[in-house]
Amino acid sequence: MTAATTTNRDADTAAVRRAISSTPRPPRPGRLSNAVAFGWRGMLKVKHVPEQLLDVTVTPVMFVLMFTYLFGGAIAGSTSAYLDYILPGILVMSVLFTTVYSGVALNTDLTKGVVDRFRSLPVWRPAPLLGALLGDSVRYVIGGTVIIVLGLVLGYRPDGGAAGTVGALALVVVFSFGLSWVFSVLGLLLRSPNAVMNAGFMGIFPFTFLSNVFVDPTTLPGPLEEFVDVNPVSTLATASRSLMGGDPDVSAIVVSLVTAAVLAAVFLPLTTHLYRNR
Amino acid sequence: MTDRPLAIEATALAKSFGSTPAVQHVDLAVPPGTIYGVLGPNGAGKTTTIRVLATLLRPDSGSARVLGHDVVAEADQVRSLISLTGQLASVDEELTGHENLTLLGRLLGLRRSSGARADELLDAFGIADAAGKLVKHYSGGMRRRLDVAASLVVTPQVMFLDEPTTGLDPRSRNQVWDIVRALAAEGTTVLLCTQYLEEADQLARGIAVIDRGRVIAEGTPAQLKSSVGRSVLHVRLLDAGQRPAAAELLERAVGQVVLEADPAGLLVHGSEADRAAVAVAELAAAGIGLAHFSLDQPSLDEVFLTITGRSAGDEADDPSRALQEQPS
């Protein structure tokens, strides 16, 4: 036990009575204000539990190093040429992996009594969910930034410059915002945080690896190439690669944004419904 | 309506989970500004009842109103009148105490004053020293007080407290009791679920006894006790060695004797005052010295035993249940 448990002053009944009688009920805040308050909660958690960030950044960092130096020469002729190809892809992968943790965090929340308090408050129903995602997107940005900085250290120089790089990161974060609702639904349906983690990665792994994140799909056998081509992760990787490469692929960008919007349109109401009726 | 509506009104409330009925038939009528106890053993349906009243669960049938607002149709209005302190600690363990209260202040519209309000509450509840510590490092008593404070960031008109002192040491328990009394004194209606008979007796003006999802008795603590009718004669001897003789005499004069844990103690259920007086005189005449004797109203535990035919629970650590642990 830590020192905090030794601090045990008594409650002061007179002060309690004063505190109870001193506040009239303030006017009810708006929806956005509710969501922002929950977003603040999400960010406080990033601050208090920084090891969560470590979880989601270590794997992608390992992938960058391993793939670049192990396969780079074989796949693209040189490590620096492969870094140009793989870095935007790893950016996509690392942020998408982080979205699984949105569902895990939601499920963890549900095992605690604090959700009962939130649900008994007069706040906008989806606010806790939206707020959590606001906090999560901070995590996405940090995770993505780590990959980009690592790339720069290893000698990656994007032709798209700062604007293209920031654009790619923004696109990936927006896409993840849409995708994370899928994992929120899993988080509400499954029994334990571990089950959410397992199911989430079972879903996200094939989509990430059977894409153009690591290799050019033209070398793949026919049916696999077809899957890789329609895989939204490929489209997103293509879009971010084009942004960072300084030659934006407008159709890939638009398709990625539409995919994110469709995912959100389907899974956000489902999430809200499940959260309300638990 | 000219009358003030009841603070809490439940009519034939029922809720099942799958094929397991949690609440079968619960009626409640709680006037505003009082502490009302819902008393029952684990699994009796207390928590389910509270969760329906706090708009967390929809009832399968029956209805409930809080200050005149239906908990299903007007859930949102109900939420702006109530606070819930659940059985699991309903605070965020990964935030500090101050952050917990500030978050609730922001959610309820205190805006810039939410930090100051958090300070005020932490101070009043004696947790100011741990304001910046993560709640997961708090002791049980501090966590409970923070939990209650979190329900008072904006003073609710109706507060639901689900087993607020379970697992607390006596000192922390007394502090929570003082806080609950202070709340009621300021006009908040408190619905208190508890499995501790002593707690309901200490705090509540009205009590509903609930068992297997049904209200099986209802009234003031005094009414419940008098419904059991007869009193209990307690006797403590100067010499424990005389207990067998005393037991034999009391058995003959009054009725079935129960031997207490105290080797010099005996009690007799169902003693009428005149027969008890004669029995005590006979003890003295037989040379059996008395350290103490009293004729008491039955405890709530005895009430529960009388109504249900069994003990209220199986926890051995509750002093108010000491009677049930005696072989009889």
Coordinates of C-alpha atoms in Angstrom, one line a residue:
Chain A
M1 CA 0.0 0.0 0.0
T2 CA 1.2 3.5 -0.7
A3 CA 1.4 6.4 1.7
A4 CA -2.0 7.7 0.6
T5 CA -3.8 5.0 2.6
T6 CA -2.3 6.4 5.8
T7 CA -4.0 9.8 5.2
N8 CA -7.3 9.4 6.9
R9 CA -8.7 12.6 8.3
D10 CA -12.3 12.6 9.4
A11 CA -15.2 14.0 7.5
D12 CA -16.5 17.2 9.1
T13 CA -20.2 17.0 9.3
A14 CA -20.8 20.7 9.6
A15 CA -18.6 21.3 6.6
V16 CA -20.5 18.6 4.7
R17 CA -23.8 20.3 5.5
R18 CA -22.4 23.6 4.3
A19 CA -21.1 22.0 1.1
I20 CA -24.5 20.3 0.5
S21 CA -26.5 23.5 0.9
S22 CA -24.2 25.9 -0.9
T23 CA -24.8 25.0 -4.6
P24 CA -27.9 25.6 -6.5
R25 CA -28.2 23.3 -9.6
P26 CA -26.5 25.1 -12.5
P27 CA -28.0 25.2 -16.0
R28 CA -27.4 22.0 -17.9
P29 CA -24.4 22.2 -20.2
G30 CA -24.5 21.5 -23.9
R31 CA -23.8 18.3 -25.7
L32 CA -20.4 19.3 -27.0
S33 CA -19.4 20.4 -23.5
N34 CA -20.4 17.0 -22.2
A35 CA -18.3 15.2 -24.8
V36 CA -15.3 17.6 -24.2
A37 CA -15.5 16.8 -20.5
F38 CA -15.3 13.1 -21.2
G39 CA -12.5 13.8 -23.7
W40 CA -10.6 15.5 -20.8
R41 CA -11.1 12.3 -18.8
G42 CA -9.5 10.3 -21.7
M43 CA -6.5 12.6 -21.8
L44 CA -6.0 12.4 -18.0
K45 CA -5.8 8.6 -18.5
V46 CA -3.1 9.0 -21.1
K47 CA -1.3 11.1 -18.5
H48 CA -1.8 8.7 -15.6
V49 CA -1.3 5.5 -17.5
P50 CA 1.5 6.3 -20.0
E51 CA 2.4 2.6 -20.2
Q52 CA -0.7 2.1 -22.4
L53 CA 1.1 4.3 -25.0
L54 CA 4.1 2.0 -24.8
D55 CA 2.0 -1.0 -25.6
V56 CA 0.8 0.5 -28.9
T57 CA 4.1 2.0 -30.0
V58 CA 6.6 -0.7 -29.3
T59 CA 5.2 -3.2 -31.8
P60 CA 5.1 -0.8 -34.8
V61 CA 8.6 0.5 -33.9
M62 CA 9.8 -3.1 -33.9
F63 CA 8.1 -3.7 -37.3
V64 CA 9.7 -0.7 -38.8
L65 CA 13.2 -1.8 -37.7
M66 CA 12.7 -5.4 -38.5
F67 CA 11.1 -5.1 -41.9
T68 CA 13.4 -2.3 -43.1
Y69 CA 16.7 -3.9 -42.2
L70 CA 15.7 -7.6 -42.6
F71 CA 13.6 -7.5 -45.7
G72 CA 14.2 -4.0 -47.1
G73 CA 17.1 -5.1 -49.3
A74 CA 15.4 -8.2 -50.6
I75 CA 12.0 -6.6 -51.2
A76 CA 12.9 -3.1 -52.6
G77 CA 16.6 -3.4 -53.4
S78 CA 17.8 -1.2 -50.6
T79 CA 16.7 -0.3 -47.1
S80 CA 16.2 3.3 -47.9
A81 CA 14.0 2.6 -50.9
Y82 CA 11.9 0.2 -48.7
L83 CA 11.7 2.8 -46.0
D84 CA 10.0 5.1 -48.5
Y85 CA 7.4 2.4 -49.2
I86 CA 6.9 0.9 -45.8
L87 CA 6.8 4.0 -43.5
P88 CA 3.4 5.3 -44.5
G89 CA 2.1 1.7 -44.3
I90 CA 3.5 1.2 -40.8
L91 CA 1.9 4.6 -39.8
V92 CA -1.4 3.1 -40.9
M93 CA -0.8 -0.2 -39.1
S94 CA 0.3 1.4 -35.8
V95 CA -2.7 3.7 -35.6
L96 CA -5.2 1.0 -36.6
F97 CA -3.7 -1.3 -33.9
T98 CA -4.4 1.5 -31.4
T99 CA -8.1 1.5 -32.3
V100 CA -8.5 -2.0 -30.8
Y101 CA -7.6 -0.5 -27.5
S102 CA -10.6 1.8 -27.6
G103 CA -12.8 -1.3 -27.4
V104 CA -10.6 -2.7 -24.6
A105 CA -10.8 0.5 -22.6
L106 CA -14.5 0.7 -23.0
N107 CA -14.9 -2.9 -21.8
T108 CA -12.6 -2.3 -18.9
D109 CA -14.8 0.7 -18.0
L110 CA -17.9 -1.4 -18.0
T111 CA -16.5 -3.8 -15.4
K112 CA -16.2 -0.8 -13.0
G113 CA -18.9 1.0 -11.1
V114 CA -18.1 4.3 -12.6
V115 CA -20.1 3.6 -15.7
D116 CA -23.2 3.4 -13.5
R117 CA -22.6 6.8 -12.3
F118 CA -22.1 8.2 -15.8
R119 CA -25.3 6.5 -17.0
S120 CA -27.3 8.0 -14.1
L121 CA -26.1 11.6 -14.9
P122 CA -28.2 14.0 -16.9
V123 CA -25.8 14.1 -19.8
W124 CA -26.0 13.6 -23.5
R125 CA -26.1 9.8 -24.0
P126 CA -23.3 9.3 -26.5
A127 CA -21.1 11.9 -24.7
P128 CA -19.0 9.3 -22.7
L129 CA -18.3 7.3 -25.9
L130 CA -17.5 10.3 -28.0
G131 CA -15.4 11.8 -25.2
A132 CA -13.4 8.5 -24.8
L133 CA -12.7 8.6 -28.5
L134 CA -11.5 12.2 -28.3
G135 CA -9.0 11.0 -25.7
D136 CA -8.1 8.1 -27.9
S137 CA -7.4 10.3 -30.9
V138 CA -4.8 12.0 -28.9
R139 CA -3.3 8.6 -28.4
Y140 CA -3.5 8.0 -32.2
V141 CA -1.7 11.2 -32.9
I142 CA 1.1 10.4 -30.4
G143 CA 1.5 6.8 -31.8
G144 CA 1.6 8.1 -35.4
T145 CA 4.1 10.8 -34.5
V146 CA 6.4 8.3 -32.9
I147 CA 6.5 6.3 -36.2
I148 CA 7.1 9.4 -38.3
V149 CA 9.9 10.6 -36.1
L150 CA 11.5 7.2 -36.1
G151 CA 11.3 7.3 -39.9
L152 CA 13.0 10.7 -40.0
V153 CA 15.7 9.4 -37.7
L154 CA 16.3 6.4 -40.0
G155 CA 16.7 8.7 -43.0
Y156 CA 13.2 8.9 -44.4
R157 CA 12.6 12.2 -46.2
P158 CA 9.0 12.4 -47.5
D159 CA 8.6 14.3 -50.8
G160 CA 5.3 15.6 -49.6
G161 CA 7.1 17.6 -46.9
A162 CA 5.6 18.6 -43.6
A163 CA 2.2 19.3 -45.1
G164 CA 1.9 15.9 -46.8
T165 CA 3.0 14.1 -43.6
V166 CA 0.6 16.0 -41.4
G167 CA -2.1 15.3 -44.0
A168 CA -1.4 11.6 -44.0
L169 CA -1.4 11.5 -40.2
A170 CA -4.7 13.4 -40.1
L171 CA -6.3 11.1 -42.7
V172 CA -5.2 8.0 -40.7
V173 CA -6.6 9.5 -37.4
V174 CA -9.9 10.3 -39.1
F175 CA -10.1 6.8 -40.5
S176 CA -9.3 5.3 -37.1
F177 CA -12.0 7.4 -35.5
G178 CA -14.5 5.7 -37.8
L179 CA -13.0 2.2 -37.3
S180 CA -12.8 2.4 -33.5
W181 CA -16.7 2.3 -33.3
V182 CA -16.4 -1.3 -34.6
F183 CA -14.2 -2.2 -31.6
S184 CA -16.5 -0.2 -29.3
V185 CA -19.3 -2.6 -30.3
L186 CA -17.0 -5.5 -29.6
G187 CA -16.1 -3.9 -26.3
L188 CA -19.8 -3.7 -25.4
L189 CA -20.6 -7.3 -26.6
L190 CA -17.8 -9.3 -25.2
R191 CA -17.3 -10.4 -21.7
S192 CA -13.7 -9.3 -20.8
P193 CA -11.1 -6.9 -21.9
N194 CA -8.9 -9.8 -23.0
A195 CA -11.6 -11.2 -25.2
V196 CA -12.0 -7.8 -26.9
M197 CA -8.2 -7.7 -27.4
N198 CA -8.1 -11.2 -28.9
A199 CA -11.1 -10.7 -31.1
G200 CA -9.9 -7.3 -32.2
F201 CA -6.5 -8.4 -33.2
M202 CA -7.9 -11.5 -34.9
G203 CA -9.8 -9.1 -37.1
I204 CA -7.2 -6.3 -37.6
F205 CA -4.2 -8.6 -38.3
P206 CA -5.4 -10.2 -41.6
F207 CA -6.7 -6.8 -42.8
T208 CA -3.3 -5.2 -42.0
F209 CA -1.1 -8.0 -43.4
L210 CA -3.2 -8.8 -46.4
S211 CA -2.8 -5.3 -47.7
N212 CA -0.2 -3.3 -49.5
V213 CA 1.3 -2.1 -46.2
F214 CA 4.4 -4.3 -46.5
V215 CA 4.6 -5.4 -50.1
D216 CA 3.5 -4.3 -53.6
P217 CA 0.4 -6.5 -54.3
T218 CA 1.4 -7.0 -58.0
T219 CA 3.6 -9.9 -56.9
L220 CA 0.8 -11.8 -55.2
P221 CA -1.3 -14.7 -56.6
G222 CA -4.5 -13.6 -58.3
P223 CA -7.3 -14.1 -55.7
L224 CA -5.1 -12.7 -52.9
E225 CA -4.2 -9.7 -55.1
E226 CA -7.9 -9.0 -55.6
F227 CA -8.6 -9.1 -51.8
V228 CA -5.6 -6.8 -51.2
D229 CA -6.9 -4.4 -53.8
V230 CA -10.3 -4.0 -52.2
N231 CA -9.1 -4.1 -48.7
P232 CA -9.8 -0.6 -47.2
V233 CA -6.5 -0.8 -45.3
S234 CA -4.7 -0.9 -48.7
T235 CA -6.7 2.1 -49.9
L236 CA -5.8 4.0 -46.7
A237 CA -2.1 3.0 -47.0
T238 CA -2.1 4.1 -50.7
A239 CA -3.7 7.4 -49.7
S240 CA -1.2 8.2 -47.0
R241 CA 1.7 7.0 -49.1
S242 CA 0.5 9.4 -51.9
L243 CA 0.2 12.3 -49.4
M244 CA 3.6 11.7 -47.9
G245 CA 5.1 11.2 -51.4
G246 CA 3.8 14.6 -52.5
D247 CA 1.4 13.3 -55.1
P248 CA -2.0 13.0 -53.5
D249 CA -4.2 10.2 -54.8
V250 CA -7.5 11.9 -54.5
S251 CA -9.7 8.9 -55.2
A252 CA -7.9 6.8 -52.5
I253 CA -8.3 9.7 -50.0
V254 CA -12.0 10.1 -50.8
V255 CA -12.6 6.3 -50.6
S256 CA -10.9 6.2 -47.2
L257 CA -12.9 9.1 -45.8
V258 CA -16.2 7.6 -47.1
T259 CA -15.2 4.2 -45.6
A260 CA -14.7 5.9 -42.3
A261 CA -18.0 7.7 -42.5
V262 CA -19.8 4.5 -43.4
L263 CA -18.2 2.6 -40.4
A264 CA -19.2 5.4 -38.1
A265 CA -22.7 5.7 -39.5
V266 CA -23.3 2.0 -38.9
F267 CA -21.5 1.3 -35.7
L268 CA -21.9 4.6 -33.8
P269 CA -25.7 4.2 -33.4
L270 CA -25.2 0.6 -32.6
T271 CA -22.6 1.4 -29.9
T272 CA -24.9 4.1 -28.4
H273 CA -27.8 1.7 -28.4
L274 CA -25.8 -1.1 -26.7
Y275 CA -24.4 1.3 -24.1
R276 CA -27.8 2.6 -23.2
N277 CA -29.4 -0.7 -22.9
R278 CA -26.9 -2.7 -21.0
Chain B
M1 CA -51.5 18.1 -8.0
T2 CA -51.5 20.1 -4.8
D3 CA -49.8 17.6 -2.7
R4 CA -46.0 17.3 -2.9
P5 CA -45.4 14.1 -5.0
L6 CA -43.7 11.2 -3.2
A7 CA -40.0 11.3 -3.6
I8 CA -40.0 7.7 -4.7
E9 CA -43.0 5.6 -5.7
A10 CA -42.7 2.1 -7.1
T11 CA -45.7 0.0 -8.1
A12 CA -45.5 -3.7 -8.7
L13 CA -42.0 -3.4 -10.0
A14 CA -40.6 -6.6 -11.6
K15 CA -37.4 -7.3 -13.4
S16 CA -35.9 -10.6 -14.5
F17 CA -32.5 -11.5 -16.1
G18 CA -33.2 -14.3 -18.5
S19 CA -35.3 -16.8 -16.5
T20 CA -34.0 -15.6 -13.2
P21 CA -36.4 -13.2 -11.5
A22 CA -34.4 -10.5 -9.6
V23 CA -37.3 -8.4 -8.6
Q24 CA -40.8 -10.0 -8.5
H25 CA -43.1 -7.5 -6.9
V26 CA -41.8 -4.3 -5.2
D27 CA -44.0 -1.5 -4.0
L28 CA -42.4 1.5 -2.4
A29 CA -43.7 4.9 -1.2
V30 CA -41.0 7.2 0.1
P31 CA -42.0 10.7 1.3
P32 CA -39.6 13.5 0.5
G33 CA -36.8 14.5 2.9
T34 CA -36.5 11.2 4.7
I35 CA -34.1 8.3 4.9
Y36 CA -35.7 5.2 3.7
G37 CA -34.1 1.8 4.2
V38 CA -34.5 -1.2 1.9
L39 CA -33.3 -4.1 4.0
G40 CA -32.6 -7.6 2.9
P41 CA -30.0 -10.3 2.5
N42 CA -27.7 -10.6 -0.5
G43 CA -29.5 -11.4 -3.7
A44 CA -32.9 -10.2 -2.4
G45 CA -33.2 -7.7 -5.3
K46 CA -32.1 -4.5 -3.6
T47 CA -29.5 -3.6 -6.2
T48 CA -31.8 -4.4 -9.1
T49 CA -34.5 -2.2 -7.5
I50 CA -32.1 0.7 -7.1
R51 CA -30.8 0.3 -10.7
V52 CA -34.4 0.5 -12.0
L53 CA -35.1 3.6 -9.9
A54 CA -31.8 5.2 -11.0
T55 CA -32.8 4.7 -14.7
L56 CA -30.1 2.1 -15.3
L57 CA -32.4 -0.7 -16.0
R58 CA -35.9 -0.9 -17.5
P59 CA -38.4 -2.7 -15.5
D60 CA -40.2 -5.7 -17.2
S61 CA -43.4 -4.6 -15.6
G62 CA -44.8 -2.2 -13.0
S63 CA -43.8 1.4 -12.8
A64 CA -41.7 3.8 -10.8
R65 CA -41.6 7.5 -10.4
V66 CA -39.1 9.8 -8.8
L67 CA -40.6 13.1 -7.6
G68 CA -43.5 12.5 -10.0
H69 CA -41.3 11.6 -13.0
D70 CA -41.6 8.2 -14.6
V71 CA -38.2 6.4 -14.6
V72 CA -38.6 5.1 -18.1
A73 CA -40.6 7.8 -20.0
E74 CA -39.0 10.7 -18.3
A75 CA -35.6 9.1 -17.5
D76 CA -33.7 12.3 -18.4
Q77 CA -35.7 14.5 -15.9
V78 CA -35.2 11.8 -13.3
R79 CA -31.4 11.8 -13.9
S80 CA -31.3 15.5 -13.2
L81 CA -32.9 15.0 -9.7
I82 CA -30.9 12.0 -8.5
S83 CA -27.5 10.8 -7.6
L84 CA -26.3 7.2 -7.4
T85 CA -23.6 5.8 -5.2
G86 CA -23.4 2.2 -6.3
Q87 CA -22.3 -0.9 -4.6
L88 CA -19.1 -1.1 -6.7
A89 CA -17.2 2.1 -6.1
S90 CA -18.7 4.5 -8.7
V91 CA -15.6 6.6 -9.0
D92 CA -12.8 6.4 -11.6
E93 CA -9.8 4.6 -10.0
E94 CA -7.4 5.8 -12.6
L95 CA -8.0 9.5 -11.8
T96 CA -7.2 11.5 -8.7
G97 CA -9.9 12.4 -6.2
H98 CA -9.9 16.0 -7.3
E99 CA -10.1 15.0 -11.0
N100 CA -13.1 12.7 -10.3
L101 CA -15.1 15.5 -8.7
T102 CA -14.0 18.2 -11.2
L103 CA -15.1 15.9 -14.1
L104 CA -18.5 15.5 -12.5
G105 CA -18.7 19.3 -11.9
R106 CA -18.0 19.9 -15.6
L107 CA -20.6 17.3 -16.7
L108 CA -23.2 18.9 -14.5
G109 CA -22.5 22.4 -15.7
L110 CA -20.4 24.0 -12.9
R111 CA -17.9 25.1 -15.6
R112 CA -15.0 27.1 -14.1
S113 CA -16.2 26.7 -10.5
S114 CA -16.0 22.9 -10.7
G115 CA -12.4 22.8 -9.4
A116 CA -13.3 25.0 -6.4
R117 CA -16.3 22.8 -5.7
A118 CA -14.1 19.8 -5.8
D119 CA -11.8 21.4 -3.2
E120 CA -14.7 22.3 -1.0
L121 CA -16.1 18.8 -1.0
L122 CA -12.7 17.1 -0.6
D123 CA -12.1 19.3 2.4
A124 CA -15.5 18.7 4.0
F125 CA -15.1 14.9 3.5
G126 CA -11.6 14.9 5.0
I127 CA -9.8 13.8 1.9
A128 CA -8.1 17.0 0.9
D129 CA -4.7 15.6 1.8
A130 CA -5.2 12.9 -0.9
A131 CA -6.8 15.1 -3.5
G132 CA -3.9 14.7 -5.9
K133 CA -3.5 10.9 -5.4
L134 CA -5.0 8.3 -7.8
V135 CA -8.1 6.8 -6.3
K136 CA -6.8 3.3 -6.6
H137 CA -4.4 4.1 -3.8
Y138 CA -7.2 5.2 -1.5
S139 CA -8.2 3.2 1.6
G140 CA -11.7 1.7 1.6
G141 CA -13.1 4.4 3.9
M142 CA -11.6 7.3 1.8
R143 CA -12.9 5.8 -1.4
R144 CA -16.4 5.5 0.1
R145 CA -16.4 9.1 1.2
L146 CA -15.2 10.2 -2.2
D147 CA -17.9 8.1 -3.7
V148 CA -20.5 9.9 -1.6
A149 CA -18.9 13.3 -2.3
A150 CA -19.1 12.5 -6.0
S151 CA -22.9 12.2 -5.6
L152 CA -23.1 15.6 -4.0
V153 CA -21.1 17.7 -6.5
V154 CA -24.5 19.2 -7.3
T155 CA -26.9 18.4 -4.4
P156 CA -29.4 15.9 -5.6
Q157 CA -33.0 15.8 -4.4
V158 CA -33.0 12.1 -4.2
M159 CA -29.9 10.0 -3.5
F160 CA -29.6 6.3 -3.9
L161 CA -27.0 4.6 -1.7
D162 CA -26.4 0.9 -2.3
E163 CA -24.7 -0.7 0.7
P164 CA -22.6 2.3 1.6
T165 CA -20.8 0.8 4.6
T166 CA -20.2 -2.8 3.4
G167 CA -16.6 -3.6 4.2
L168 CA -15.9 -0.5 6.2
D169 CA -14.4 -0.4 9.7
P170 CA -16.7 0.9 12.4
R171 CA -15.1 4.4 12.4
S172 CA -15.5 4.9 8.7
R173 CA -19.0 3.5 8.9
N174 CA -20.0 6.0 11.6
Q175 CA -18.6 8.8 9.4
V176 CA -20.7 7.7 6.4
W177 CA -23.7 7.5 8.7
D178 CA -23.1 11.1 9.9
I179 CA -22.9 12.2 6.3
V180 CA -26.1 10.5 5.4
R181 CA -27.9 12.1 8.4
A182 CA -26.5 15.5 7.3
L183 CA -27.8 15.0 3.8
A184 CA -31.3 14.2 5.1
A185 CA -31.2 17.2 7.4
E186 CA -30.6 19.4 4.3
G187 CA -33.7 18.0 2.7
T188 CA -32.4 15.3 0.4
T189 CA -34.4 12.1 0.3
V190 CA -32.1 9.1 0.7
L191 CA -32.9 5.6 -0.4
L192 CA -30.5 3.3 1.5
C193 CA -30.1 -0.3 0.6
T194 CA -28.5 -2.3 3.3
Q195 CA -28.1 -5.8 4.6
Y196 CA -27.2 -4.5 8.0
L197 CA -30.2 -4.4 10.2
E198 CA -28.4 -2.1 12.6
E199 CA -27.8 0.4 9.8
A200 CA -31.4 0.6 8.8
D201 CA -32.4 0.9 12.4
Q202 CA -29.9 3.7 13.0
L203 CA -30.7 5.8 10.0
A204 CA -34.0 5.1 8.4
R205 CA -37.4 6.5 9.3
G206 CA -39.2 3.9 7.2
I207 CA -38.0 0.5 6.2
A208 CA -39.1 -2.0 3.6
V209 CA -37.9 -5.5 4.2
I210 CA -37.2 -7.3 0.9
D211 CA -36.7 -10.9 0.3
R212 CA -36.5 -12.9 -2.9
G213 CA -37.6 -9.9 -5.0
R214 CA -40.6 -9.1 -2.9
V215 CA -41.4 -6.5 -0.2
I216 CA -42.4 -8.7 2.7
A217 CA -42.8 -6.1 5.4
E218 CA -42.9 -2.3 5.6
G219 CA -43.1 0.3 8.3
T220 CA -41.1 2.3 10.8
P221 CA -38.4 0.4 12.8
A222 CA -40.7 0.5 15.8
Q223 CA -43.7 -0.8 13.8
L224 CA -41.7 -3.7 12.5
K225 CA -40.5 -4.6 15.9
S226 CA -44.0 -4.4 17.4
S227 CA -45.3 -6.6 14.6
V228 CA -43.2 -9.3 16.0
G229 CA -45.1 -8.7 19.1
R230 CA -43.4 -10.0 22.2
S231 CA -40.3 -8.8 23.8
V232 CA -37.1 -10.6 24.7
L233 CA -35.9 -11.2 28.2
H234 CA -32.1 -10.9 28.5
V235 CA -30.4 -12.2 31.7
R236 CA -26.7 -12.2 32.6
L237 CA -25.7 -14.2 35.7
L238 CA -23.0 -13.3 38.2
D239 CA -21.8 -16.9 38.1
A240 CA -21.6 -18.7 34.8
G241 CA -21.7 -22.0 36.6
Q242 CA -25.3 -21.5 37.5
R243 CA -26.4 -21.2 33.9
P244 CA -27.9 -24.7 33.6
A245 CA -30.0 -24.2 36.7
A246 CA -31.1 -20.7 35.5
A247 CA -32.0 -22.1 32.1
E248 CA -34.1 -24.9 33.6
L249 CA -36.0 -22.4 35.8
L250 CA -36.6 -19.9 32.9
E251 CA -37.6 -22.7 30.6
R252 CA -40.3 -23.7 33.1
A253 CA -41.4 -20.2 34.0
V254 CA -41.4 -18.4 30.6
G255 CA -40.5 -20.4 27.6
Q256 CA -37.7 -21.7 25.4
V257 CA -34.3 -20.5 26.5
V258 CA -31.4 -19.5 24.1
L259 CA -27.9 -19.6 25.5
E260 CA -25.8 -16.6 24.4
A261 CA -22.1 -16.6 23.4
D262 CA -21.4 -15.0 26.8
P263 CA -21.2 -18.0 29.1
A264 CA -23.2 -16.2 31.7
G265 CA -25.9 -14.9 29.3
L266 CA -29.3 -16.3 28.5
L267 CA -32.3 -15.0 26.6
V268 CA -35.9 -16.0 26.3
H269 CA -38.1 -15.0 23.3
G270 CA -41.7 -14.1 23.7
S271 CA -41.6 -13.0 27.3
E272 CA -44.6 -11.1 28.5
A273 CA -43.7 -8.5 31.1
D274 CA -45.5 -10.0 34.1
R275 CA -44.2 -13.5 33.5
A276 CA -40.7 -12.1 33.0
A277 CA -41.0 -10.3 36.3
V278 CA -42.0 -13.5 38.2
A279 CA -39.2 -15.4 36.5
V280 CA -36.6 -12.9 37.6
A281 CA -38.0 -13.0 41.1
E282 CA -37.8 -16.8 41.1
L283 CA -34.2 -16.7 40.0
A284 CA -33.3 -14.5 43.0
A285 CA -35.3 -16.7 45.3
A286 CA -33.4 -19.7 44.1
G287 CA -30.1 -18.0 45.0
I288 CA -29.0 -17.4 41.4
G289 CA -27.3 -14.0 41.4
L290 CA -28.0 -11.6 38.5
A291 CA -25.5 -9.2 37.0
H292 CA -28.1 -7.7 34.7
F293 CA -31.5 -8.3 33.3
S294 CA -33.6 -6.5 30.7
L295 CA -36.8 -6.8 28.7
D296 CA -36.1 -5.6 25.2
Q297 CA -38.0 -5.0 22.0
P298 CA -37.0 -7.5 19.4
S299 CA -34.1 -6.6 17.1
L300 CA -34.6 -6.2 13.4
D301 CA -32.9 -9.4 12.9
E302 CA -35.5 -11.1 15.0
V303 CA -38.1 -9.3 12.9
F304 CA -36.5 -10.8 9.8
L305 CA -36.5 -14.2 11.3
T306 CA -40.1 -14.0 12.3
I307 CA -41.2 -12.8 8.8
T308 CA -39.2 -15.2 6.7
G309 CA -38.6 -18.0 9.0
R310 CA -34.8 -17.7 8.5
S311 CA -31.9 -15.5 9.3
A312 CA -31.2 -12.4 7.2
G313 CA -27.8 -13.5 6.1
D314 CA -24.8 -15.6 6.7
E315 CA -22.2 -13.0 7.6
A316 CA -20.7 -13.8 11.0
D317 CA -19.0 -10.5 11.4
D318 CA -22.2 -8.5 11.9
P319 CA -22.7 -7.9 15.6
S320 CA -26.4 -7.3 15.2
R321 CA -26.8 -10.9 14.0
A322 CA -25.0 -12.4 17.0
L323 CA -28.3 -14.0 18.1
Q324 CA -28.5 -16.3 15.2
E325 CA -25.2 -17.8 15.9
Q326 CA -26.3 -19.3 19.1
P327 CA -27.3 -22.9 19.2
S328 CA -30.9 -22.9 20.4

